[in-house]
mmCIF file of C-alpha atoms and ligand atoms in Angstrom:
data_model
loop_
_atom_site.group_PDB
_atom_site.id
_atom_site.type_symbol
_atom_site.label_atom_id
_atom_site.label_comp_id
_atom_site.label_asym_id
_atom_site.label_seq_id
_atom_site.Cartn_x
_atom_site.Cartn_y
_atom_site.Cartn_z
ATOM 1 C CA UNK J 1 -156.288 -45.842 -36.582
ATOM 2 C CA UNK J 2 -155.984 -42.041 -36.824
ATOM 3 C CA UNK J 3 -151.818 -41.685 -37.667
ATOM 4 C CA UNK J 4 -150.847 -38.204 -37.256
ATOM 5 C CA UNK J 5 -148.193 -36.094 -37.074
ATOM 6 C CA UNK J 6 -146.922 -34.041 -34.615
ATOM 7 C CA UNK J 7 -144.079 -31.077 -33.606
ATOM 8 C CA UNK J 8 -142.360 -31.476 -30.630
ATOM 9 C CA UNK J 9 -139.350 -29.786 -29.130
ATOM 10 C CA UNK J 10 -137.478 -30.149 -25.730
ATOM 11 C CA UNK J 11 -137.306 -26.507 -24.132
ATOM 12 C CA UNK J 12 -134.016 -25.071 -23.193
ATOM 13 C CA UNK J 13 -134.395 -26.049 -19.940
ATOM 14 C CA UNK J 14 -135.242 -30.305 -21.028
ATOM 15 C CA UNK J 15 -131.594 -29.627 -22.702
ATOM 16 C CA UNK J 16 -129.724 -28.091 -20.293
ATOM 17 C CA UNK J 17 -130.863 -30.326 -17.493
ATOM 18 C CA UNK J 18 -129.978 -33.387 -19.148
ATOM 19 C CA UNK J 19 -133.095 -35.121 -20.276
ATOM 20 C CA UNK J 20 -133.043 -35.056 -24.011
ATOM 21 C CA UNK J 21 -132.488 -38.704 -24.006
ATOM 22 C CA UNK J 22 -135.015 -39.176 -21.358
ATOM 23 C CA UNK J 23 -137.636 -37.430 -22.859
ATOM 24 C CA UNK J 24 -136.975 -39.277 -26.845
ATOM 25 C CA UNK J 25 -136.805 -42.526 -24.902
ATOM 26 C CA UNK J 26 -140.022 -42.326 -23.533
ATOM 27 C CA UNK J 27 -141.541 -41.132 -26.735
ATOM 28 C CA UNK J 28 -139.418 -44.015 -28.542
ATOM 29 C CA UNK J 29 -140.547 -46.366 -26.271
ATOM 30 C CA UNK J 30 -144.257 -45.537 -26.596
ATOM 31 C CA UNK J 31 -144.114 -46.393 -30.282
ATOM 32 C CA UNK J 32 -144.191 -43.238 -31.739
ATOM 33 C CA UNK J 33 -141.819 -42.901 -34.850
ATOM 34 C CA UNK J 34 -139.262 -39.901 -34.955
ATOM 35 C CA UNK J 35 -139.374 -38.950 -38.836
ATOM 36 C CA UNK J 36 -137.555 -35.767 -38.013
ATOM 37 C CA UNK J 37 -134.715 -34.384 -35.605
ATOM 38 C CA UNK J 38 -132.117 -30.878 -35.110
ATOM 39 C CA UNK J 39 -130.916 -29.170 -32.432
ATOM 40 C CA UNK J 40 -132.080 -25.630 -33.121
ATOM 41 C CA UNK J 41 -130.554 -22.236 -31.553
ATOM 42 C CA UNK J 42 -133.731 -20.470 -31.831
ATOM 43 C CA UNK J 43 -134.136 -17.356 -33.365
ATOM 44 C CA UNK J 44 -136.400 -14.599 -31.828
ATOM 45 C CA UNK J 45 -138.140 -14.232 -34.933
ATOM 46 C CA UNK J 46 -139.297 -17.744 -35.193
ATOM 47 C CA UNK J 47 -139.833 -18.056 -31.112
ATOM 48 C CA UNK J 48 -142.481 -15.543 -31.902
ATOM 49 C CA UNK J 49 -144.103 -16.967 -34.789
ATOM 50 C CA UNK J 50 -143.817 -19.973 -32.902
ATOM 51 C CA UNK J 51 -145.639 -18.453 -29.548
ATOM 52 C CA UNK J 52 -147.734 -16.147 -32.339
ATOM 53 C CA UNK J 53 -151.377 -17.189 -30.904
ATOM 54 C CA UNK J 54 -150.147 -16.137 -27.321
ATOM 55 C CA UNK J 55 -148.611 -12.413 -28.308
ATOM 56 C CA UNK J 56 -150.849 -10.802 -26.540
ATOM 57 C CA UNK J 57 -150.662 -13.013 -23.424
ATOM 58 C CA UNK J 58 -148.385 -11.230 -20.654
ATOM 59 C CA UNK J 59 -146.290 -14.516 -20.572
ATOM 60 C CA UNK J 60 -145.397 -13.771 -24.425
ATOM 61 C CA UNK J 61 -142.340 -11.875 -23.905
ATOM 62 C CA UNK J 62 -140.532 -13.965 -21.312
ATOM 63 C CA UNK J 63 -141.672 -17.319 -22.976
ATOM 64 C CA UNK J 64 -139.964 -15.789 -26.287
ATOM 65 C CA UNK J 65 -136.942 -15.381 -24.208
ATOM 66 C CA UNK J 66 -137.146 -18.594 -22.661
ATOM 67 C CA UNK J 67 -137.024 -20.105 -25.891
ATOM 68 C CA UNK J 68 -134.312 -18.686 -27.343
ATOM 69 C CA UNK J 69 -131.799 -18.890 -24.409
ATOM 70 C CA UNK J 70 -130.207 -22.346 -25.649
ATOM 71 C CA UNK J 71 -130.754 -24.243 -28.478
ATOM 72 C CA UNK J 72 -133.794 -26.384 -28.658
ATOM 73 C CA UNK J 73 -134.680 -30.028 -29.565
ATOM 74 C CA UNK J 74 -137.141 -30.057 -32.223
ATOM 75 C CA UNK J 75 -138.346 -33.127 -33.425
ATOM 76 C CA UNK J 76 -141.445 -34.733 -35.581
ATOM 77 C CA UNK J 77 -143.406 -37.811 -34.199
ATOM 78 C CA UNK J 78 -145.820 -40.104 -36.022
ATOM 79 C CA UNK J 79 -148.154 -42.339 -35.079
ATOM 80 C CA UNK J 80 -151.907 -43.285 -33.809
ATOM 81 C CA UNK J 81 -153.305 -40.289 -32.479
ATOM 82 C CA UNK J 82 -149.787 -38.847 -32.035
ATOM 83 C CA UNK J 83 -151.087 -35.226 -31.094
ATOM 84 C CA UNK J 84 -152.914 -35.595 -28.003
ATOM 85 C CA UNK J 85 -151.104 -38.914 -27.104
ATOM 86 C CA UNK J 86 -147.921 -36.638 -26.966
ATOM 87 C CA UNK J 87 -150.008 -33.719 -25.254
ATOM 88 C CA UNK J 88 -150.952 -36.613 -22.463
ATOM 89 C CA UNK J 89 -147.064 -37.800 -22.475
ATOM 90 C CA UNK J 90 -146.197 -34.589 -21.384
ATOM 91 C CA UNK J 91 -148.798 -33.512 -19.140
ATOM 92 C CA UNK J 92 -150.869 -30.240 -18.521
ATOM 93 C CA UNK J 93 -149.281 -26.973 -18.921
ATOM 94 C CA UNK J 94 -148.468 -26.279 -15.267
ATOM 95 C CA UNK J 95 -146.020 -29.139 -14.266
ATOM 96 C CA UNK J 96 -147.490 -28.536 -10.848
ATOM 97 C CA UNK J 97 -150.754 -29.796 -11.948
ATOM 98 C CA UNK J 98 -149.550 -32.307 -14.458
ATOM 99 C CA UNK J 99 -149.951 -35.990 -13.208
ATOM 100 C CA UNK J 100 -146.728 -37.875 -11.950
ATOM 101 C CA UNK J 101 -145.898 -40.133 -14.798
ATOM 102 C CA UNK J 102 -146.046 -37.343 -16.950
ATOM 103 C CA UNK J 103 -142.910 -35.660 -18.402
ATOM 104 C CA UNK J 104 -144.029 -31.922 -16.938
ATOM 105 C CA UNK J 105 -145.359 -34.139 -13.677
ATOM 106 C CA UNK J 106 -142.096 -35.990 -13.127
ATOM 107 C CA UNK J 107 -139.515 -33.153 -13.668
ATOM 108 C CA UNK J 108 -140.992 -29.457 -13.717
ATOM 109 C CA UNK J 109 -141.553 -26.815 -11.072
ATOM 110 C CA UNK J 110 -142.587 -24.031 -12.826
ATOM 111 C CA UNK J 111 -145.135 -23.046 -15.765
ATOM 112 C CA UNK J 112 -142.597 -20.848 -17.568
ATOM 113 C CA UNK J 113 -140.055 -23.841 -17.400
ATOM 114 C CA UNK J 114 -141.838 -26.650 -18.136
ATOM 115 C CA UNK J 115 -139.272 -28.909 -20.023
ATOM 116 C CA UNK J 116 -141.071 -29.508 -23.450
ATOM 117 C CA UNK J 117 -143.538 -28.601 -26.556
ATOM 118 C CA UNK J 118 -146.235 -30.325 -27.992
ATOM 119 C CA UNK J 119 -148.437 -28.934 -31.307
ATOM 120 C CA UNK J 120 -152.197 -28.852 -29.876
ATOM 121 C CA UNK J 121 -154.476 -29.625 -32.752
ATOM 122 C CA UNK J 122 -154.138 -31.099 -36.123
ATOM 123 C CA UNK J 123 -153.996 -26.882 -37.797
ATOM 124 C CA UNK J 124 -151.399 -26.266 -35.080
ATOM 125 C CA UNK J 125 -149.583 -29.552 -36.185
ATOM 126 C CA UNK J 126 -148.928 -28.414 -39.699
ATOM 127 C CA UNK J 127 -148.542 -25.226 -38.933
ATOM 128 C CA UNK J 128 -145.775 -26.046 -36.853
ATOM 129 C CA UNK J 129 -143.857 -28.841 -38.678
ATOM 130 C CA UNK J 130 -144.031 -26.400 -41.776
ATOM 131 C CA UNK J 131 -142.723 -23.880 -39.348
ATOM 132 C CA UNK J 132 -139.666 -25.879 -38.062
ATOM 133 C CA UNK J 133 -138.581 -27.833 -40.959
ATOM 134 C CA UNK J 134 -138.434 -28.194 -44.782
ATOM 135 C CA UNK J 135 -140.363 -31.166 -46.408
ATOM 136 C CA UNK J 136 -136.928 -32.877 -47.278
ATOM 137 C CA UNK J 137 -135.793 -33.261 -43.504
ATOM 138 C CA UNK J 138 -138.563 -35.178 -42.589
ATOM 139 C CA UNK J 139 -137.526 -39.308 -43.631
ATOM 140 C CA UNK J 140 -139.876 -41.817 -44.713
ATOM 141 C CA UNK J 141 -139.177 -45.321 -43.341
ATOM 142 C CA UNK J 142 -140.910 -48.086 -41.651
ATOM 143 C CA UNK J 143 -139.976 -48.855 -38.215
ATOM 144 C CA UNK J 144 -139.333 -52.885 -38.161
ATOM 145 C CA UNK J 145 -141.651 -53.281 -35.247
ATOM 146 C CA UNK J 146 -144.851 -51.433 -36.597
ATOM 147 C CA UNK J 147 -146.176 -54.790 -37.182
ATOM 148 C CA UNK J 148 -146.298 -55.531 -33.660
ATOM 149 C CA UNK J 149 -147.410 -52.092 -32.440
ATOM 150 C CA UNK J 150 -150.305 -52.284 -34.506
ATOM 151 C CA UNK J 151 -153.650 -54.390 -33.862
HETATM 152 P P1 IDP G 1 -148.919 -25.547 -23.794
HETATM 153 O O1 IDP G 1 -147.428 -25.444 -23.988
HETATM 154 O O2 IDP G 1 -149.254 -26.587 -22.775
HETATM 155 O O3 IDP G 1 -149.668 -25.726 -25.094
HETATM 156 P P2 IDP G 1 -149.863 -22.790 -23.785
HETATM 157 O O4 IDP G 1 -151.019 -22.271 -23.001
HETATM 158 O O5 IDP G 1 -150.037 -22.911 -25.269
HETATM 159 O O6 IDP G 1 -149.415 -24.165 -23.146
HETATM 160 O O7 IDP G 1 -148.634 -21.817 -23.469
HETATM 161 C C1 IDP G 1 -147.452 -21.884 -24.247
HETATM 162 C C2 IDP G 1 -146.242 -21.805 -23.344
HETATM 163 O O8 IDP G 1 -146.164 -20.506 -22.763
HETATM 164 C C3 IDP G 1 -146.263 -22.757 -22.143
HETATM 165 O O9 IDP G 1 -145.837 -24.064 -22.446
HETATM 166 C C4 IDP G 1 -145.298 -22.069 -21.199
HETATM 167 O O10 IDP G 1 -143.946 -22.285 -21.609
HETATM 168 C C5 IDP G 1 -145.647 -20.602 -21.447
HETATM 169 N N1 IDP G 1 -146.676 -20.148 -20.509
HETATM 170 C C6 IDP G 1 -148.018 -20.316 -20.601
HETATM 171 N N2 IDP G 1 -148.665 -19.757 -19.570
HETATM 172 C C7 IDP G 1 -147.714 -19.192 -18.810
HETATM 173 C C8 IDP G 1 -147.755 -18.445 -17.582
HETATM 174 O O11 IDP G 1 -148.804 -18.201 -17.002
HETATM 175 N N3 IDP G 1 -146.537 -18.049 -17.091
HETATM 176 C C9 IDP G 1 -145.369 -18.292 -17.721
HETATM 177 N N4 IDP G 1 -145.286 -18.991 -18.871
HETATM 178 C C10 IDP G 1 -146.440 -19.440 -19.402
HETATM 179 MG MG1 MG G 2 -150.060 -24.444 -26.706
#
């Protein structure tokens, strides 16, 4: 049992198409435990610390925009192996080449709109979550059906 944590957000696009509750239910359904939650207009300067690693990419500047041109879901997950069970929830970068079943698979098009974030790495993890939200948002409770997640 490796429990992690992990930052996720739903892009502007995931919100503005509809599928915030899509996208948390599959999550939720999964197993993994939402210990933190806000809808976040995003503000250029933390879109680029956010997308720091990538500012010299050429997709820097128009994924900064993308992210700050509606608000944002941002969210914390827990659970075993959370980080690259989320990464294979939502599926490889590209939605074309993510696999159907996937959330990128199942409703992107394009690489620059690709519905939703997921922290890569345990260093990007807590970089991130420390990014997006202060220690006191983030709840500590037991979910009443951990028992029967677990083995
Ligand atoms: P990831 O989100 O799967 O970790 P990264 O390579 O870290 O992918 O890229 C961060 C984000 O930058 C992507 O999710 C996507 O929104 C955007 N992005 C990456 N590569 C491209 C590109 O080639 N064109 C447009 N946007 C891109
Ligand atoms: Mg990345």
């Amino acid at each position: 049992m490796q429990n992690e944590r992990t930052f996720v957000m739903i892009k502007p696009d995931g919100l503005q198409r509809g599928l915030i509750g899509e996208i948390i239910s599959r999550f939720e359904k999964k197993g993994l435990k939402l210990v933190a939650m806000k809808l976040v207009s995003v503000s250029k300067e933390l879109a680029e610390k956010h997308y720091g690693i990538h500012k010299d990419k050429p997709f820097f500047v128009p994924t900064v925009k993308y992210i700050t041109s509606s608000p944002v879901v941002a969210m914390i997950l827990e659970g075993n192996n959370a980080i690259d069970l989320v990464r294979t929830m939502m599926g490889k970068t590209n939605p074309q080449d993510a696999a159907m079943g996937s959330i990128r698979g199942d409703f992107g098009q394009f690489i620059g709109r690709n519905i939703v974030h997921g922290s890569d790495g345990i260093d990007t993890a807590e970089f991130e979550i420390n990014l997006w939200f202060k220690p006191e948002e983030i709840a500590n409770y037991t979910r009443i059906d951990e028992v029967w997640l677990r083995e």
